[in-house]
Amino acid sequence: MNVSQSSRFGDGAYYTARKIGEDLELFNSWKNDYPDKTRTPDFLKLDERTRMTGCLMIRDAVNEMIDEYGVDKFKQLSRESIEDGRRGFRNRIEKTMLPGTYRGASFVDALYEGQDNLTRTYADENHLMHAPSELHVREDGSFQVSFEGANKWGWHPYNCTPAAIQGGIWVMLTQTVIPNANVNDGAYYSCDFHLPEGSWANTQNTETAHAYAWHFLVSAWAPLWQHLSRGYYARGFWEEINAGNANTSNWLQGGGIDQFDKLHAVNSFESACEGVGARYVEDGEPHAAAIWNPEGDMGDAEVWEMTEPLPFLGRAVKPNTGGAGRRAGGAGFESMRTVKDVSRWLLYEMGNGYMTSDSGLFGGYPAASGYILNAQDTDLKERFENGEEYPQHDLDPESGEFESKIEGEISREPKGISTPKQFDDYDLYLNYLRGGSGLGDPLEREPEDVVSDIHDGYVLPRHAKQAYAVVVDKVDDGPKHNSAVQGEWELDLEATRELREQRREERVEDAQPVTEWMEDERDRIMEERDLIDDVKKTYESSMRMSKQFAEFYKGFWDLPADFGFELSEKAETSLENRFATGLKRKWNNPTEGHKTWWGVGRDDEPAVPYTWSSDRSITDLSSPDASFGEPTPSRATDDD
């Protein structure tokens, strides 16, 4: 019996397996039960009706086909459709990827040390997700995704199950590798997923929380974008190259008594419009998409205000959020919200903070990381009544403009996650949606494009000089292209050429041989110099989780066989407690080949053994010298 919850809705909704309806009609017992367990019963009712409508549409379509062609033909079609999906997936991989091993890694922060309202003292610690990602592409077009070396699960809600992480990856793959109408289990039968037991990716522990697995898995699939893009580059499919998906946050969430004096909760879907990573042939789309949603739609402010007691004070493109590069990442955007006519209203933030989970590609820069900005106990009401200026944006966080237009308790922090805190009328909340990462060397970007970026609100003038070495001068204070940039700016081409040449010379002066750099870094690791406890705990966790990763890490940096990081007492205790819980298996770990439901085995395709080692190379795969052969005429392809 939990004594830390203050309301019914903190308990969660518990249901036993039960029949809730018949003949596409819900029983009254269910209709009266489930709405009482949520603060948004209308949305849940709509979900139920949508699910039933989908089932009815599928049933009618199946019955129509059976009536016209017979059940045997329908079964044959089903099998052939799945087999066509399997072959189509492999053919696409054969066309667009080179066989071998693709490697990458991503990280994201979940910082809970010092947070308010934690219900468990041992959860008062910071976590960094480590996702070492390997894609093994086989000669036949099938592949294995491996997360060997992932660190231990943690006391947070971002742990994953195999179903969650595979589902997340397939959301991405269906929009990239197989963007067609024939999406089914066929493609799944061409893939293996290695998710280490006991890691955040496959906890195998009944004690772990999984409420928001997306925070980790969205960050973890970032290298997969780049694995595919490197294959596309090698094969010549340059128009398919993408630097990666934005970290789809912030998630504005909370609830309480709304403007209609009703219990209500919000989970703003403005996050369905993030910046898109740069492509090889053009810039990333600004505030346009989220990989987990087929529609890029941030929603109209007026519609959100009908369902959320959070009036908009402003909404605009967020400068400097897209990663710099020869092709720039798409910019994110922001909404400045206030609170009106509420009581007991809680809000919190959820996203990446100190760390960016998406690196750039081919020399491009990552997207901007997140931060939190709130203002409470403000004088906003008085400013409204007196016709005074008030914050509508925070487009330049370094300008101090926000702080100059509001009095109150202002909280500006470079982190992305907060625990729920109460907001009252006229408090302020910044909802900042992230940008995409860049591609290519920023010094190769056309200077004229940088000037356009300034006028479009994607880049601040000083950032043009810092990131792109482009010199601009203000020539007119009159035009106002957007709320971030006042005036008209003009390119100084000669000064730009000189500055870029200077930057290139500085790069040469600062450069050092890789061997020297590795020696310096090795010394830094051995001495644990400039390594915070959170970083050391993360790598130590990965090495304790995986013998293969430990061998690889120590071999790469030429560390002693008995090397280990020295942790603080708090970090060591945390790791010991989590490792001591052991495994409590609750789901299958699909690391071996699948057996298809139509009886086609995978004996001829053994799973690629994962062997992190310093001497691993493409030679570990069969026939590494050979390229893919031409598809046989009998195979279906996505282009047929």
XYZ file of C-alpha atoms in Angstrom:
640
model
C 0.000 0.000 0.000
C 1.850 3.045 -1.325
C 1.770 6.049 1.006
C 3.634 8.411 -1.355
C 0.742 9.060 -3.754
C -1.432 12.094 -3.114
C -4.247 11.323 -5.569
C -5.986 8.413 -7.274
C -4.248 9.159 -10.558
C -0.789 8.562 -9.180
C -1.692 4.942 -8.519
C -1.954 4.011 -12.180
C -4.751 2.086 -13.861
C -4.883 -1.625 -13.097
C -6.985 -4.044 -15.128
C -7.251 -7.796 -15.090
C -7.741 -9.733 -18.322
C -11.460 -9.445 -18.946
C -13.992 -9.409 -21.707
C -15.136 -5.815 -22.204
C -17.634 -6.180 -25.027
C -19.289 -8.282 -27.658
C -20.212 -7.772 -31.311
C -18.285 -4.486 -31.337
C -20.349 -3.101 -28.448
C -18.765 -2.245 -25.104
C -20.367 -3.608 -21.942
C -21.812 -0.982 -19.607
C -19.627 -2.328 -16.807
C -16.540 -1.351 -18.814
C -17.965 1.995 -19.904
C -18.528 2.907 -16.263
C -15.176 1.591 -15.075
C -12.314 2.826 -17.204
C -13.224 6.557 -17.419
C -12.904 6.828 -13.630
C -9.229 5.865 -13.799
C -8.066 8.735 -15.985
C -8.409 12.514 -16.024
C -9.001 12.485 -19.785
C -11.924 10.055 -20.213
C -13.087 11.632 -23.473
C -9.762 10.854 -25.144
C -9.876 7.294 -23.839
C -13.408 6.841 -25.144
C -12.297 8.129 -28.523
C -9.388 5.668 -28.486
C -11.742 2.771 -27.752
C -14.066 3.739 -30.576
C -11.154 4.192 -32.966
C -9.798 0.745 -32.113
C -13.194 -0.843 -32.666
C -13.602 1.021 -35.948
C -10.227 -0.256 -37.112
C -11.142 -3.826 -36.179
C -14.426 -3.483 -38.037
C -12.720 -2.132 -41.156
C -10.198 -4.984 -41.131
C -12.897 -7.589 -40.557
C -15.023 -6.254 -43.401
C -12.055 -6.192 -45.783
C -11.050 -9.760 -44.860
C -14.607 -11.052 -45.179
C -14.986 -9.346 -48.543
C -11.827 -11.013 -49.860
C -12.834 -14.424 -48.501
C -16.321 -14.120 -49.984
C -14.885 -13.285 -53.397
C -11.847 -15.587 -53.548
C -12.287 -18.190 -50.800
C -10.439 -18.785 -47.545
C -7.647 -20.839 -49.120
C -6.751 -18.045 -51.528
C -6.827 -15.563 -48.652
C -4.375 -17.687 -46.633
C -2.133 -18.031 -49.667
C -2.227 -14.263 -50.245
C -1.346 -13.614 -46.596
C 1.677 -15.873 -46.761
C 2.825 -14.445 -50.076
C 2.379 -10.887 -48.849
C 4.597 -11.517 -45.832
C 7.169 -13.330 -47.951
C 7.090 -10.427 -50.399
C 7.725 -8.068 -47.482
C 10.690 -10.162 -46.362
C 12.216 -10.269 -49.834
C 11.459 -6.618 -50.466
C 13.255 -5.608 -47.282
C 16.312 -7.662 -48.177
C 16.384 -6.366 -51.720
C 16.258 -2.789 -50.462
C 19.171 -3.462 -48.093
C 21.134 -5.189 -50.875
C 20.648 -2.184 -53.134
C 21.459 0.522 -50.623
C 23.973 -0.918 -48.124
C 27.407 -2.525 -48.216
C 27.874 -5.717 -46.185
C 29.852 -5.372 -43.004
C 29.683 -3.871 -39.540
C 28.586 -0.293 -38.870
C 29.328 1.180 -35.457
C 28.165 4.179 -33.484
C 27.113 5.302 -30.026
C 24.686 7.714 -28.442
C 24.105 9.082 -24.960
C 21.367 11.001 -23.185
C 20.975 12.344 -19.667
C 18.350 11.671 -17.015
C 19.325 13.847 -14.067
C 17.473 13.264 -10.809
C 20.074 14.215 -8.220
C 18.642 17.011 -6.096
C 15.208 16.894 -7.736
C 12.173 17.639 -5.579
C 9.357 15.183 -4.906
C 11.375 11.984 -5.373
C 9.600 9.156 -3.570
C 12.727 7.001 -3.120
C 15.979 8.259 -1.601
C 18.046 5.797 -3.634
C 16.600 7.318 -6.833
C 18.329 10.618 -6.007
C 21.076 10.176 -8.591
C 21.945 11.040 -12.177
C 21.831 8.574 -15.037
C 23.482 8.685 -18.449
C 22.210 6.282 -21.086
C 24.968 4.574 -23.061
C 23.826 3.003 -26.340
C 26.706 1.409 -28.245
C 25.092 0.513 -31.552
C 26.275 -1.998 -34.117
C 24.523 -2.842 -37.359
C 25.706 -6.098 -38.940
C 24.649 -6.194 -42.598
C 24.824 -9.696 -44.048
C 25.517 -10.735 -47.601
C 21.895 -11.763 -48.140
C 20.486 -8.371 -47.111
C 19.369 -9.347 -43.622
C 20.851 -7.616 -40.627
C 21.276 -7.614 -36.882
C 21.097 -4.593 -34.587
C 23.129 -5.044 -31.417
C 23.299 -2.966 -28.243
C 26.034 -4.997 -26.564
C 27.753 -2.735 -24.048
C 24.607 -0.876 -23.000
C 24.812 0.106 -19.353
C 22.677 -1.145 -16.479
C 19.046 -0.183 -16.014
C 18.334 2.593 -13.533
C 15.888 3.970 -10.992
C 13.939 5.988 -13.547
C 11.010 5.454 -15.965
C 13.131 5.320 -19.143
C 14.038 1.620 -19.140
C 12.974 -0.430 -22.165
C 11.615 -3.873 -22.895
C 12.509 -5.805 -26.074
C 9.033 -5.119 -27.443
C 9.349 -1.383 -26.811
C 12.775 -0.930 -28.352
C 11.992 -3.110 -31.364
C 8.701 -1.299 -31.859
C 10.510 2.021 -31.737
C 13.109 0.925 -34.260
C 10.442 -0.368 -36.626
C 8.617 2.951 -36.432
C 11.812 4.430 -37.843
C 12.583 1.674 -40.381
C 9.104 1.687 -41.899
C 9.554 5.370 -42.751
C 13.079 4.999 -44.110
C 14.064 1.564 -45.425
C 10.596 0.341 -46.426
C 8.390 3.407 -46.988
C 5.683 1.547 -48.889
C 2.185 0.188 -48.428
C 3.264 -3.409 -47.835
C 4.524 -3.155 -44.252
C 4.127 -6.444 -42.403
C 6.017 -9.081 -40.439
C 8.061 -10.028 -43.490
C 10.682 -7.375 -42.826
C 10.845 -8.431 -39.181
C 11.860 -11.926 -40.241
C 14.932 -10.474 -41.939
C 16.256 -8.916 -38.737
C 17.710 -9.913 -35.405
C 17.982 -7.684 -32.354
C 20.557 -8.277 -29.650
C 19.455 -6.554 -26.440
C 21.694 -7.478 -23.487
C 19.818 -8.873 -20.514
C 19.997 -6.630 -17.479
C 20.711 -3.482 -19.477
C 18.384 -0.504 -19.824
C 17.399 -1.989 -23.228
C 16.214 -5.307 -21.760
C 15.976 -5.111 -17.988
C 14.533 -8.598 -17.368
C 13.579 -7.347 -13.938
C 10.145 -6.859 -12.430
C 11.441 -3.991 -10.293
C 12.182 -1.609 -13.157
C 10.008 1.275 -14.374
C 9.163 1.706 -18.060
C 6.593 4.516 -18.226
C 8.573 6.646 -20.692
C 10.879 4.218 -22.509
C 10.845 6.578 -25.505
C 13.323 8.968 -23.866
C 16.059 6.355 -24.062
C 15.054 4.460 -27.173
C 14.577 7.571 -29.363
C 18.087 8.605 -28.375
C 19.413 5.059 -28.846
C 18.308 4.746 -32.449
C 20.181 7.930 -33.470
C 23.248 5.948 -34.666
C 20.988 3.712 -36.753
C 20.171 6.709 -38.959
C 23.858 7.234 -39.534
C 24.578 3.542 -40.155
C 22.030 3.640 -42.960
C 23.263 6.989 -44.284
C 26.846 5.774 -44.525
C 25.621 2.795 -46.507
C 23.575 5.074 -48.762
C 26.657 7.212 -49.351
C 28.787 4.211 -50.283
C 26.121 2.952 -52.688
C 25.421 6.351 -54.220
C 21.913 6.923 -52.850
C 22.850 10.419 -51.704
C 19.322 11.774 -51.761
C 18.380 9.267 -49.024
C 21.103 10.398 -46.604
C 19.844 11.985 -43.396
C 21.915 13.196 -40.445
C 19.369 11.844 -37.989
C 16.179 12.363 -36.093
C 15.724 15.150 -33.552
C 15.425 14.287 -29.886
C 11.645 14.570 -29.849
C 11.137 16.729 -26.783
C 10.238 18.732 -24.714
C 7.166 16.911 -23.475
C 4.906 19.391 -21.708
C 2.921 17.310 -19.227
C 0.867 17.818 -16.115
C -2.627 18.111 -14.754
C -4.996 19.347 -12.076
C -8.257 21.317 -12.018
C -8.669 23.063 -15.366
C -10.480 26.188 -16.570
C -13.779 24.287 -16.582
C -13.379 23.223 -12.932
C -12.796 19.628 -14.027
C -10.010 17.187 -13.361
C -7.810 17.232 -16.424
C -4.358 16.199 -17.651
C -2.270 17.369 -20.607
C 0.455 15.844 -22.755
C 1.122 18.434 -25.434
C 1.597 16.994 -28.903
C 3.469 20.056 -30.112
C 6.404 17.648 -30.001
C 5.119 16.072 -33.223
C 6.933 18.920 -35.024
C 10.657 18.861 -34.390
C 13.471 19.906 -36.672
C 14.583 17.239 -39.152
C 18.227 16.275 -39.594
C 20.022 17.692 -42.618
C 20.032 15.679 -45.817
C 23.009 15.319 -48.120
C 21.304 17.287 -50.882
C 19.407 19.913 -48.871
C 18.832 21.379 -45.434
C 16.683 19.641 -42.875
C 13.062 20.717 -42.682
C 12.380 23.120 -39.790
C 9.792 22.216 -37.128
C 8.217 19.635 -39.419
C 8.195 16.073 -38.095
C 8.739 13.455 -35.414
C 9.923 10.019 -36.408
C 7.265 8.237 -34.344
C 4.381 10.103 -35.979
C 3.427 9.903 -39.658
C 1.999 13.430 -39.616
C 4.036 16.541 -38.817
C 1.389 18.661 -37.090
C 2.101 20.927 -34.118
C -1.597 21.784 -33.782
C -3.222 25.201 -33.843
C -2.666 27.291 -30.730
C -6.373 28.104 -30.586
C -7.254 24.404 -30.504
C -4.730 23.633 -27.782
C -6.201 26.441 -25.677
C -9.588 24.730 -25.843
C -8.208 21.601 -24.164
C -5.370 23.017 -22.051
C -5.581 25.856 -19.490
C -2.281 27.140 -20.850
C -2.796 30.233 -23.055
C -0.089 30.995 -25.595
C 1.884 34.205 -25.131
C 4.003 33.476 -28.183
C 5.082 30.826 -30.663
C 8.087 31.145 -32.969
C 11.002 29.474 -34.698
C 13.828 28.826 -32.226
C 17.161 30.172 -33.569
C 20.414 28.228 -33.273
C 18.628 24.932 -32.573
C 19.420 23.199 -35.870
C 22.926 21.771 -36.109
C 25.412 23.744 -38.192
C 26.837 22.173 -41.331
C 27.218 22.407 -45.080
C 23.575 21.431 -44.889
C 21.939 22.817 -41.771
C 19.701 20.815 -39.497
C 16.085 21.910 -39.348
C 15.311 24.432 -36.621
C 13.020 23.667 -33.739
C 10.455 26.059 -32.290
C 9.153 27.246 -28.955
C 5.900 28.190 -27.272
C 5.661 30.520 -24.302
C 2.704 29.410 -22.175
C 1.053 30.886 -19.130
C -1.466 29.329 -16.767
C -5.017 30.591 -16.256
C -8.031 29.641 -14.155
C -6.564 26.521 -12.562
C -6.049 25.049 -9.131
C -3.701 22.318 -7.937
C -2.116 22.390 -11.391
C 1.174 20.515 -11.825
C 3.582 20.777 -14.754
C 6.938 19.239 -15.552
C 9.477 18.905 -18.362
C 10.803 15.793 -20.047
C 13.657 15.776 -22.572
C 17.425 15.916 -23.043
C 19.332 18.619 -21.205
C 23.100 18.836 -20.785
C 23.647 16.264 -23.519
C 22.644 16.128 -27.156
C 21.729 12.622 -28.246
C 22.134 13.255 -31.984
C 25.601 13.849 -33.379
C 26.089 15.511 -36.738
C 27.112 13.580 -39.846
C 30.162 13.968 -42.108
C 31.511 16.859 -40.008
C 28.163 18.456 -39.216
C 27.362 19.731 -35.736
C 24.722 18.256 -33.426
C 21.486 20.031 -32.677
C 21.250 22.278 -29.633
C 20.567 20.535 -26.346
C 17.675 21.381 -24.062
C 17.077 23.619 -21.085
C 14.263 24.539 -18.716
C 12.766 28.015 -18.261
C 9.916 28.759 -15.853
C 8.722 31.831 -13.982
C 6.454 31.589 -10.933
C 4.809 34.103 -8.616
C 5.048 36.666 -11.414
C 3.742 40.174 -12.038
C 2.254 39.133 -15.401
C -1.306 40.098 -14.426
C -0.193 43.612 -13.490
C 1.710 43.928 -16.747
C -1.418 42.959 -18.672
C -3.505 45.519 -16.784
C -0.921 48.282 -17.261
C -0.225 47.524 -20.897
C 3.435 46.786 -20.175
C 5.773 44.503 -22.060
C 5.798 40.827 -21.094
C 7.792 37.786 -22.314
C 6.522 36.234 -25.506
C 9.673 34.307 -26.397
C 13.110 33.243 -25.250
C 14.687 33.216 -28.696
C 18.102 34.359 -27.469
C 18.644 32.883 -23.988
C 21.851 34.903 -23.525
C 20.213 38.286 -24.169
C 18.484 38.669 -20.800
C 15.347 39.854 -22.604
C 13.068 37.368 -20.844
C 14.292 38.397 -17.399
C 13.893 42.092 -18.272
C 10.178 41.701 -18.999
C 8.958 39.775 -15.957
C 9.377 39.868 -12.190
C 9.102 36.659 -10.227
C 10.866 33.464 -9.277
C 12.679 32.615 -12.511
C 14.204 29.182 -13.006
C 16.590 28.760 -15.952
C 18.488 25.460 -15.876
C 20.546 23.565 -18.487
C 18.763 20.287 -17.844
C 15.830 18.652 -19.571
C 13.901 16.761 -16.894
C 12.026 18.059 -13.878
C 9.709 16.498 -11.345
C 6.133 17.859 -11.080
C 5.790 21.286 -9.514
C 2.710 23.389 -8.890
C 1.918 26.272 -11.235
C -0.587 28.991 -10.430
C -2.323 31.623 -12.550
C 0.054 33.852 -14.537
C 3.071 31.596 -14.066
C 5.159 31.013 -17.222
C 6.378 27.808 -18.875
C 8.635 27.612 -21.938
C 7.945 24.642 -24.208
C 11.085 24.262 -26.329
C 10.967 21.743 -29.195
C 14.329 20.552 -30.503
C 16.086 20.922 -33.838
C 17.814 18.428 -36.134
C 21.539 17.798 -36.548
C 23.711 19.172 -39.357
C 25.651 17.507 -42.167
C 29.054 18.428 -43.578
C 31.613 21.100 -42.734
C 29.951 24.412 -41.704
C 32.754 26.316 -43.469
C 31.497 24.867 -46.762
C 28.005 26.314 -46.403
C 27.175 28.969 -48.988
C 27.475 32.381 -47.252
C 24.306 33.612 -48.968
C 22.393 30.722 -47.367
C 23.606 31.819 -43.938
C 22.240 35.330 -44.556
C 18.908 33.766 -45.513
C 19.046 31.713 -42.308
C 19.435 34.936 -40.320
C 16.436 36.559 -41.972
C 14.355 33.388 -41.579
C 15.101 33.264 -37.864
C 17.122 30.044 -37.963
C 20.460 31.624 -37.017
C 21.365 34.619 -34.844
C 23.822 37.065 -36.473
C 26.601 36.412 -33.961
C 26.158 32.670 -34.474
C 26.763 33.151 -38.205
C 30.278 34.293 -37.379
C 30.902 31.748 -34.643
C 29.631 28.629 -36.408
C 29.921 29.424 -40.119
C 32.665 32.095 -40.232
C 30.263 34.338 -42.148
C 30.578 38.093 -41.591
C 27.374 40.117 -41.838
C 26.580 43.781 -41.255
C 23.277 45.363 -40.310
C 22.248 47.753 -43.076
C 18.689 48.650 -42.055
C 16.839 48.661 -38.731
C 13.452 48.876 -40.421
C 12.514 45.428 -41.725
C 11.572 42.855 -39.147
C 11.836 39.395 -40.642
C 10.865 37.677 -37.407
C 10.828 38.306 -33.684
C 14.393 37.020 -33.244
C 16.202 39.298 -35.685
C 15.623 43.022 -36.065
C 16.618 44.671 -39.298
C 18.199 43.780 -42.614
C 21.582 42.079 -42.787
C 24.078 42.060 -45.632
C 26.937 39.701 -46.427
C 30.518 40.981 -46.351
C 31.902 38.461 -48.818
C 35.548 39.546 -48.697
C 35.640 39.534 -44.891
C 33.955 36.124 -44.939
C 36.614 34.674 -47.236
C 39.370 36.023 -45.016
C 37.733 34.720 -41.840
C 37.185 31.266 -43.303
C 40.792 31.077 -44.429
C 41.830 32.091 -40.924
C 39.614 29.390 -39.391
C 41.152 26.746 -41.643
C 44.634 27.861 -40.642
C 43.605 27.671 -36.979
C 42.393 24.132 -37.547
C 45.781 23.164 -38.943
C 47.562 24.793 -36.006
C 45.321 23.063 -33.464
C 45.474 19.665 -35.170
C 47.631 16.858 -33.832
C 48.415 13.332 -35.047
C 45.787 10.812 -33.992
C 48.425 8.755 -32.210
C 49.335 11.728 -30.005
C 45.700 12.525 -29.329
C 45.009 8.929 -28.329
C 47.979 8.957 -25.973
C 46.684 12.144 -24.342
C 43.199 10.683 -24.006
C 44.584 7.430 -22.619
C 46.461 9.383 -19.952
C 43.306 11.320 -19.186
C 41.358 8.070 -18.709
C 44.072 6.474 -16.590
C 44.306 9.563 -14.369
C 40.499 10.035 -14.422
C 41.153 13.653 -15.274
C 38.121 15.900 -15.997
C 35.765 12.926 -15.699
C 32.705 13.533 -13.548
C 31.320 10.707 -11.454
C 28.275 10.257 -13.709
C 30.480 9.549 -16.739
C 32.718 7.129 -14.849
C 29.696 5.315 -13.436
C 28.253 4.921 -16.936
C 31.354 3.343 -18.462
C 32.025 1.226 -15.383
C 28.457 -0.057 -15.603
C 28.913 -0.993 -19.276
C 32.174 -2.823 -18.558
C 30.602 -4.767 -15.697
C 27.615 -5.598 -17.887
C 29.611 -6.866 -20.864
C 32.911 -8.725 -20.926
C 33.095 -8.104 -24.676
C 32.643 -4.355 -24.290
C 35.187 -4.236 -21.463
C 37.745 -6.011 -23.659
C 37.017 -3.675 -26.542
C 37.217 -0.506 -24.418
C 40.435 -1.515 -22.689
C 41.961 -2.753 -25.921
C 41.065 0.399 -27.837
C 42.648 2.679 -25.233
C 45.475 0.258 -24.376
C 44.413 0.075 -20.735
C 45.542 -2.559 -18.216
C 43.428 -5.703 -18.048
C 42.436 -4.896 -14.455
C 41.500 -1.278 -15.212
C 38.371 0.097 -13.604
C 37.091 3.553 -12.732
C 37.219 4.694 -9.123
C 33.686 5.651 -8.148
C 32.272 7.664 -5.294
C 30.670 5.716 -2.472
C 27.223 6.780 -3.692
C 27.854 5.645 -7.286
C 29.422 2.348 -6.197
C 26.506 1.611 -3.883
C 24.026 2.360 -6.666
C 25.725 -0.044 -9.082
C 26.079 -2.758 -6.456
C 22.402 -2.510 -5.522
C 21.239 -2.744 -9.121
C 23.551 -5.594 -10.073
C 22.573 -7.449 -6.887
C 18.923 -7.590 -7.945
C 19.844 -10.137 -10.609
C 17.515 -11.141 -13.428
C 13.813 -11.903 -13.063
C 12.927 -12.952 -16.591
C 9.501 -11.836 -17.748
C 9.862 -11.808 -21.529
C 11.774 -13.548 -24.266
C 15.044 -12.081 -25.460
C 14.972 -12.416 -29.267
C 18.685 -12.560 -30.000
C 18.551 -15.671 -32.167
C 17.017 -16.230 -35.561
C 13.239 -16.250 -35.834
C 11.048 -19.053 -37.089
C 8.337 -17.756 -39.387
C 4.740 -18.649 -38.791
C 4.465 -20.192 -42.240
C 7.175 -22.689 -41.380
C 10.238 -21.223 -43.106
C 13.156 -21.762 -40.737
C 16.245 -19.651 -40.225
C 18.745 -22.496 -39.881
C 20.600 -21.209 -42.921
C 21.010 -17.772 -41.327
C 22.654 -18.032 -37.919
C 22.642 -14.852 -35.860
C 25.865 -12.874 -36.208
C 27.800 -13.482 -32.970
C 28.521 -10.249 -31.189
C 32.217 -10.049 -30.418
C 33.369 -6.619 -29.323
C 37.113 -6.906 -29.727
C 39.895 -4.626 -30.811
C 40.589 -6.689 -33.933
C 37.004 -7.078 -35.145
C 36.529 -6.051 -38.763
C 34.522 -6.734 -41.856
C 36.481 -9.994 -42.233
C 34.311 -11.465 -39.495
C 31.510 -11.742 -42.052
C 31.423 -14.297 -44.813
C 32.860 -13.271 -48.189
C 33.772 -9.727 -47.126
C 35.386 -8.977 -50.453
C 32.238 -9.667 -52.395
C 29.557 -7.154 -53.088
C 25.933 -8.118 -53.175
C 24.924 -10.108 -56.203
C 22.166 -8.997 -58.515
C 18.667 -9.874 -57.249
C 17.255 -12.944 -58.889
C 14.335 -12.246 -61.247
C 11.963 -14.194 -59.013
C 12.437 -11.820 -56.102
C 9.960 -9.070 -55.512
C 11.387 -5.581 -55.036
C 9.949 -2.390 -53.654
C 10.151 -0.828 -57.092
C 8.117 -3.551 -58.842
